[in-house]
Amino acid sequence: MADWNYEFFWKEILNQMIEELGEQEFSRWFTLLEYLGATENTISLGVPSNFYREEVKRRYKTRIEEKLKMVIEKDIGLVFEIVQQQPKKTMVQSNPEAPTTDTTGECKEKKEKPDSALSYQMTYRDVSSVPSAHTTTKRHPQLKADYTFDAYVIGDNNSFAANAAIAIAKNPGVTYNPFFLYGGVGLGKTHLLQAIGNYVYANAPETKIVYINTETFLNEYVDALKEKNMSSFKKKYRYVDVLLMDDVHFVQEKEGLQEELFHTFNTLYESNKQIVFTCDRPATELKKISDRLRSRFERGLNIDLQPPNYETRYAILKKKAESKNVVIPDDVLALISKNVSSNVRDLEAALTTLIAYADLVGKIITVEIAHQQLKDLFATPKQINMSIDIIQRVVADYFKITPDDLKGKKKSQNVVFPRQLAIYISREITEFSTTEIGQAFGGRDHTTAMHSCNKIRERIQTDPTLDSTIQSLIRMIKESNGKR
Ligand code: ADP
Ligand code: MG
């Protein structure tokens, strides 16, 4: 796929948008967008979270595409990707009046920043020429310098995984190999994965560390096939000391890629090289992958990340605010921690929004401002809850209990059985992993969800009526879903 450079046009669109929207609205939505690249007919933009992607699409996608058509004189579609961004740091550095980062990495006292349209336009123009805050210290080219163990808040939800990651980083290839880290989106998998790499690199820079997202791995594999260049592809991944492979669920349904990964795995494993995978679900739940690859994933240590509880969310926000050198009142942090419980990425997005707002209007953030600025984020129900919600409602109605009973802790048989059934149906008719389903059923963990599915499967064997009950429930669920 050839790369096209439309960045010049993208900047032109930004200039038009700032004029049309005004600074406040522009900064709210556009400072977080990042031009990632283009193909002949598409431009890819990075956004920090699912929430932003949906909002930006809803509000501006058509308008931007119309403008692109005017400027480039052909139809260009926008594609959004969720990526980790550092717009704040970039903005700070491109602005001479903003706080600077000293050599110890600590930020000096925060000052007011100018809020003219020009400063935002400058920010975009300067992005490529701005040195990152970390260029003075040696850093691995593929790893984000911020993704360190120091910056990672350890709570009940992730302590097992974080401690394993630290042990691996101290002794790669020796302690736990492979390490298979899984969990829902935005829970810190990539951060921990890269923290291993950063730690190893800082302590032993000669170590050959390769970080790769599985989607990129796939693209490189396809290119290598096309260009008949498999030997250099193989070399790149089979001669490394630490292979950090992110989002390995992308191998599902791709047989050739699985085969390649299987052999890469064997080569590395046999020579005691460290392999770490992240995945959005447990290895047992990967669909359409070969048994032999699945068994390789399961061979070492498999640990999941759970969503953080309130205290951990609060601690994460506090740490993030400190690292950005911004003081946010405790009651505002508490408000966000209470209302944004789905994942850490959305927590960060909330914080970034407030900081951008405070910068722009020069006001101290209060609970009222936070409520007003974050109302969309607070109100957005997670996609996951929307369809599982319906399953819960229909099953609860059918058994004359409430959805809260299904999510609650009651252990009486008249609740336990419908709960197991609703979990089983969720697993059958949605794409959610047991981790996500457990979460939607009152924050249970994936083993409980798996246990429920097994119980129902056993019961289907002995109770001939159960299957037809399930089928009629599924019909009702689908009908309700259609009416929404
Ligand atoms: P995932 O790969 O699981 O989708 P990421 O690793 O990309 O999630 O995390 C999303 C964001 O949340 C990142 O900016 C990361 O730094 C932050 N984050 C996640 N967990 C933590 C944590 N425990 N402490 C600090 N930051 C965290
Ligand atoms: Mg990730």
mmCIF file with all atom_site columns, C-alpha atoms in Angstrom, residues 229-315:
data_model
loop_
_atom_site.group_PDB
_atom_site.id
_atom_site.type_symbol
_atom_site.label_atom_id
_atom_site.label_alt_id
_atom_site.label_comp_id
_atom_site.label_asym_id
_atom_site.label_entity_id
_atom_site.label_seq_id
_atom_site.pdbx_PDB_ins_code
_atom_site.Cartn_x
_atom_site.Cartn_y
_atom_site.Cartn_z
_atom_site.occupancy
_atom_site.B_iso_or_equiv
_atom_site.pdbx_formal_charge
_atom_site.auth_seq_id
_atom_site.auth_comp_id
_atom_site.auth_asym_id
_atom_site.auth_atom_id
_atom_site.pdbx_PDB_model_num
ATOM 1  C CA . ASN A 1 229 ? 11.409  -11.281 0.780  1.00 0.00 ? 229 ASN A CA 1
ATOM 2  C CA . MET A 1 230 ? 10.547  -13.768 3.491  1.00 0.00 ? 230 MET A CA 1
ATOM 3  C CA . SER A 1 231 ? 14.099  -14.407 4.601  1.00 0.00 ? 231 SER A CA 1
ATOM 4  C CA . SER A 1 232 ? 14.680  -10.873 5.837  1.00 0.00 ? 232 SER A CA 1
ATOM 5  C CA . PHE A 1 233 ? 11.255  -10.875 7.507  1.00 0.00 ? 233 PHE A CA 1
ATOM 6  C CA . LYS A 1 234 ? 12.119  -14.097 9.318  1.00 0.00 ? 234 LYS A CA 1
ATOM 7  C CA . LYS A 1 235 ? 15.530  -12.751 10.300 1.00 0.00 ? 235 LYS A CA 1
ATOM 8  C CA . LYS A 1 236 ? 14.022  -9.627  11.764 1.00 0.00 ? 236 LYS A CA 1
ATOM 9  C CA . TYR A 1 237 ? 11.894  -11.563 14.235 1.00 0.00 ? 237 TYR A CA 1
ATOM 10 C CA . ARG A 1 238 ? 13.882  -14.708 14.844 1.00 0.00 ? 238 ARG A CA 1
ATOM 11 C CA . TYR A 1 239 ? 17.129  -13.073 15.890 1.00 0.00 ? 239 TYR A CA 1
ATOM 12 C CA . VAL A 1 240 ? 16.011  -11.042 18.844 1.00 0.00 ? 240 VAL A CA 1
ATOM 13 C CA . ASP A 1 241 ? 16.514  -11.309 22.595 1.00 0.00 ? 241 ASP A CA 1
ATOM 14 C CA . VAL A 1 242 ? 13.169  -9.917  23.678 1.00 0.00 ? 242 VAL A CA 1
ATOM 15 C CA . LEU A 1 243 ? 10.103  -10.027 21.440 1.00 0.00 ? 243 LEU A CA 1
ATOM 16 C CA . LEU A 1 244 ? 7.213   -7.863  22.652 1.00 0.00 ? 244 LEU A CA 1
ATOM 17 C CA . MET A 1 245 ? 4.157   -8.634  20.589 1.00 0.00 ? 245 MET A CA 1
ATOM 18 C CA . ASP A 1 246 ? 1.099   -6.492  21.171 1.00 0.00 ? 246 ASP A CA 1
ATOM 19 C CA . ASP A 1 247 ? -2.535  -7.398  20.392 1.00 0.00 ? 247 ASP A CA 1
ATOM 20 C CA . VAL A 1 248 ? -1.885  -10.932 19.294 1.00 0.00 ? 248 VAL A CA 1
ATOM 21 C CA . HIS A 1 249 ? -5.632  -11.539 18.818 1.00 0.00 ? 249 HIS A CA 1
ATOM 22 C CA . PHE A 1 250 ? -5.055  -10.156 15.303 1.00 0.00 ? 250 PHE A CA 1
ATOM 23 C CA . VAL A 1 251 ? -3.702  -13.577 14.317 1.00 0.00 ? 251 VAL A CA 1
ATOM 24 C CA . GLN A 1 252 ? -7.213  -15.003 14.509 1.00 0.00 ? 252 GLN A CA 1
ATOM 25 C CA . GLU A 1 253 ? -8.392  -16.380 11.180 1.00 0.00 ? 253 GLU A CA 1
ATOM 26 C CA . LYS A 1 254 ? -5.015  -15.767 9.534  1.00 0.00 ? 254 LYS A CA 1
ATOM 27 C CA . GLU A 1 255 ? -3.521  -19.150 8.958  1.00 0.00 ? 255 GLU A CA 1
ATOM 28 C CA . GLY A 1 256 ? -0.307  -18.165 7.193  1.00 0.00 ? 256 GLY A CA 1
ATOM 29 C CA . LEU A 1 257 ? 0.498   -15.618 9.854  1.00 0.00 ? 257 LEU A CA 1
ATOM 30 C CA . GLN A 1 258 ? -0.148  -18.142 12.609 1.00 0.00 ? 258 GLN A CA 1
ATOM 31 C CA . GLU A 1 259 ? 2.224   -20.556 10.946 1.00 0.00 ? 259 GLU A CA 1
ATOM 32 C CA . GLU A 1 260 ? 4.903   -17.884 10.755 1.00 0.00 ? 260 GLU A CA 1
ATOM 33 C CA . LEU A 1 261 ? 4.392   -16.878 14.369 1.00 0.00 ? 261 LEU A CA 1
ATOM 34 C CA . PHE A 1 262 ? 4.495   -20.495 15.460 1.00 0.00 ? 262 PHE A CA 1
ATOM 35 C CA . HIS A 1 263 ? 7.947   -20.966 13.946 1.00 0.00 ? 263 HIS A CA 1
ATOM 36 C CA . THR A 1 264 ? 9.165   -17.620 15.240 1.00 0.00 ? 264 THR A CA 1
ATOM 37 C CA . PHE A 1 265 ? 7.977   -18.659 18.679 1.00 0.00 ? 265 PHE A CA 1
ATOM 38 C CA . ASN A 1 266 ? 9.764   -21.995 18.542 1.00 0.00 ? 266 ASN A CA 1
ATOM 39 C CA . THR A 1 267 ? 13.044  -20.489 17.412 1.00 0.00 ? 267 THR A CA 1
ATOM 40 C CA . LEU A 1 268 ? 13.032  -17.905 20.173 1.00 0.00 ? 268 LEU A CA 1
ATOM 41 C CA . TYR A 1 269 ? 11.734  -20.195 22.870 1.00 0.00 ? 269 TYR A CA 1
ATOM 42 C CA . GLU A 1 270 ? 14.297  -22.864 22.176 1.00 0.00 ? 270 GLU A CA 1
ATOM 43 C CA . SER A 1 271 ? 17.104  -20.386 22.533 1.00 0.00 ? 271 SER A CA 1
ATOM 44 C CA . ASN A 1 272 ? 15.671  -18.977 25.776 1.00 0.00 ? 272 ASN A CA 1
ATOM 45 C CA . LYS A 1 273 ? 14.720  -15.628 24.313 1.00 0.00 ? 273 LYS A CA 1
ATOM 46 C CA . GLN A 1 274 ? 11.952  -13.754 26.097 1.00 0.00 ? 274 GLN A CA 1
ATOM 47 C CA . ILE A 1 275 ? 8.557   -13.552 24.421 1.00 0.00 ? 275 ILE A CA 1
ATOM 48 C CA . VAL A 1 276 ? 5.697   -11.445 25.734 1.00 0.00 ? 276 VAL A CA 1
ATOM 49 C CA . PHE A 1 277 ? 2.255   -11.291 24.170 1.00 0.00 ? 277 PHE A CA 1
ATOM 50 C CA . THR A 1 278 ? -0.704  -9.106  24.906 1.00 0.00 ? 278 THR A CA 1
ATOM 51 C CA . CYS A 1 279 ? -4.189  -10.055 23.869 1.00 0.00 ? 279 CYS A CA 1
ATOM 52 C CA . ASP A 1 280 ? -7.737  -8.822  24.374 1.00 0.00 ? 280 ASP A CA 1
ATOM 53 C CA . ARG A 1 281 ? -8.934  -12.206 25.688 1.00 0.00 ? 281 ARG A CA 1
ATOM 54 C CA . PRO A 1 282 ? -7.602  -15.396 27.259 1.00 0.00 ? 282 PRO A CA 1
ATOM 55 C CA . ALA A 1 283 ? -5.837  -17.756 24.855 1.00 0.00 ? 283 ALA A CA 1
ATOM 56 C CA . THR A 1 284 ? -8.627  -20.314 25.337 1.00 0.00 ? 284 THR A CA 1
ATOM 57 C CA . GLU A 1 285 ? -11.065 -17.854 23.794 1.00 0.00 ? 285 GLU A CA 1
ATOM 58 C CA . LEU A 1 286 ? -9.151  -17.060 20.646 1.00 0.00 ? 286 LEU A CA 1
ATOM 59 C CA . LYS A 1 287 ? -11.240 -18.159 17.715 1.00 0.00 ? 287 LYS A CA 1
ATOM 60 C CA . LYS A 1 288 ? -9.923  -19.794 14.588 1.00 0.00 ? 288 LYS A CA 1
ATOM 61 C CA . ILE A 1 289 ? -6.366  -20.299 15.674 1.00 0.00 ? 289 ILE A CA 1
ATOM 62 C CA . SER A 1 290 ? -4.404  -23.512 15.430 1.00 0.00 ? 290 SER A CA 1
ATOM 63 C CA . ASP A 1 291 ? -4.258  -25.666 18.539 1.00 0.00 ? 291 ASP A CA 1
ATOM 64 C CA . ARG A 1 292 ? -0.494  -25.765 18.422 1.00 0.00 ? 292 ARG A CA 1
ATOM 65 C CA . LEU A 1 293 ? -0.195  -21.970 18.493 1.00 0.00 ? 293 LEU A CA 1
ATOM 66 C CA . ARG A 1 294 ? -2.776  -21.712 21.260 1.00 0.00 ? 294 ARG A CA 1
ATOM 67 C CA . SER A 1 295 ? -0.811  -24.232 23.276 1.00 0.00 ? 295 SER A CA 1
ATOM 68 C CA . ARG A 1 296 ? 2.326   -22.097 22.832 1.00 0.00 ? 296 ARG A CA 1
ATOM 69 C CA . PHE A 1 297 ? 0.457   -19.084 24.214 1.00 0.00 ? 297 PHE A CA 1
ATOM 70 C CA . GLU A 1 298 ? -0.662  -21.129 27.185 1.00 0.00 ? 298 GLU A CA 1
ATOM 71 C CA . ARG A 1 299 ? 2.747   -22.628 27.848 1.00 0.00 ? 299 ARG A CA 1
ATOM 72 C CA . GLY A 1 300 ? 4.118   -19.922 30.140 1.00 0.00 ? 300 GLY A CA 1
ATOM 73 C CA . LEU A 1 301 ? 2.473   -17.489 32.478 1.00 0.00 ? 301 LEU A CA 1
ATOM 74 C CA . ASN A 1 302 ? -1.024  -16.253 31.574 1.00 0.00 ? 302 ASN A CA 1
ATOM 75 C CA . ILE A 1 303 ? -2.304  -13.297 33.591 1.00 0.00 ? 303 ILE A CA 1
ATOM 76 C CA . ASP A 1 304 ? -5.222  -10.939 33.108 1.00 0.00 ? 304 ASP A CA 1
ATOM 77 C CA . LEU A 1 305 ? -5.654  -7.245  33.828 1.00 0.00 ? 305 LEU A CA 1
ATOM 78 C CA . GLN A 1 306 ? -8.934  -6.237  35.423 1.00 0.00 ? 306 GLN A CA 1
ATOM 79 C CA . PRO A 1 307 ? -10.459 -2.740  35.350 1.00 0.00 ? 307 PRO A CA 1
ATOM 80 C CA . PRO A 1 308 ? -9.101  -0.604  38.196 1.00 0.00 ? 308 PRO A CA 1
ATOM 81 C CA . ASN A 1 309 ? -11.244 0.026   41.247 1.00 0.00 ? 309 ASN A CA 1
ATOM 82 C CA . TYR A 1 310 ? -12.109 3.506   42.484 1.00 0.00 ? 310 TYR A CA 1
ATOM 83 C CA . GLU A 1 311 ? -8.962  3.964   44.597 1.00 0.00 ? 311 GLU A CA 1
ATOM 84 C CA . THR A 1 312 ? -6.687  2.886   41.779 1.00 0.00 ? 312 THR A CA 1
ATOM 85 C CA . ARG A 1 313 ? -8.506  5.127   39.302 1.00 0.00 ? 313 ARG A CA 1
ATOM 86 C CA . TYR A 1 314 ? -8.016  8.021   41.658 1.00 0.00 ? 314 TYR A CA 1
ATOM 87 C CA . ALA A 1 315 ? -4.323  7.223   42.111 1.00 0.00 ? 315 ALA A CA 1
#
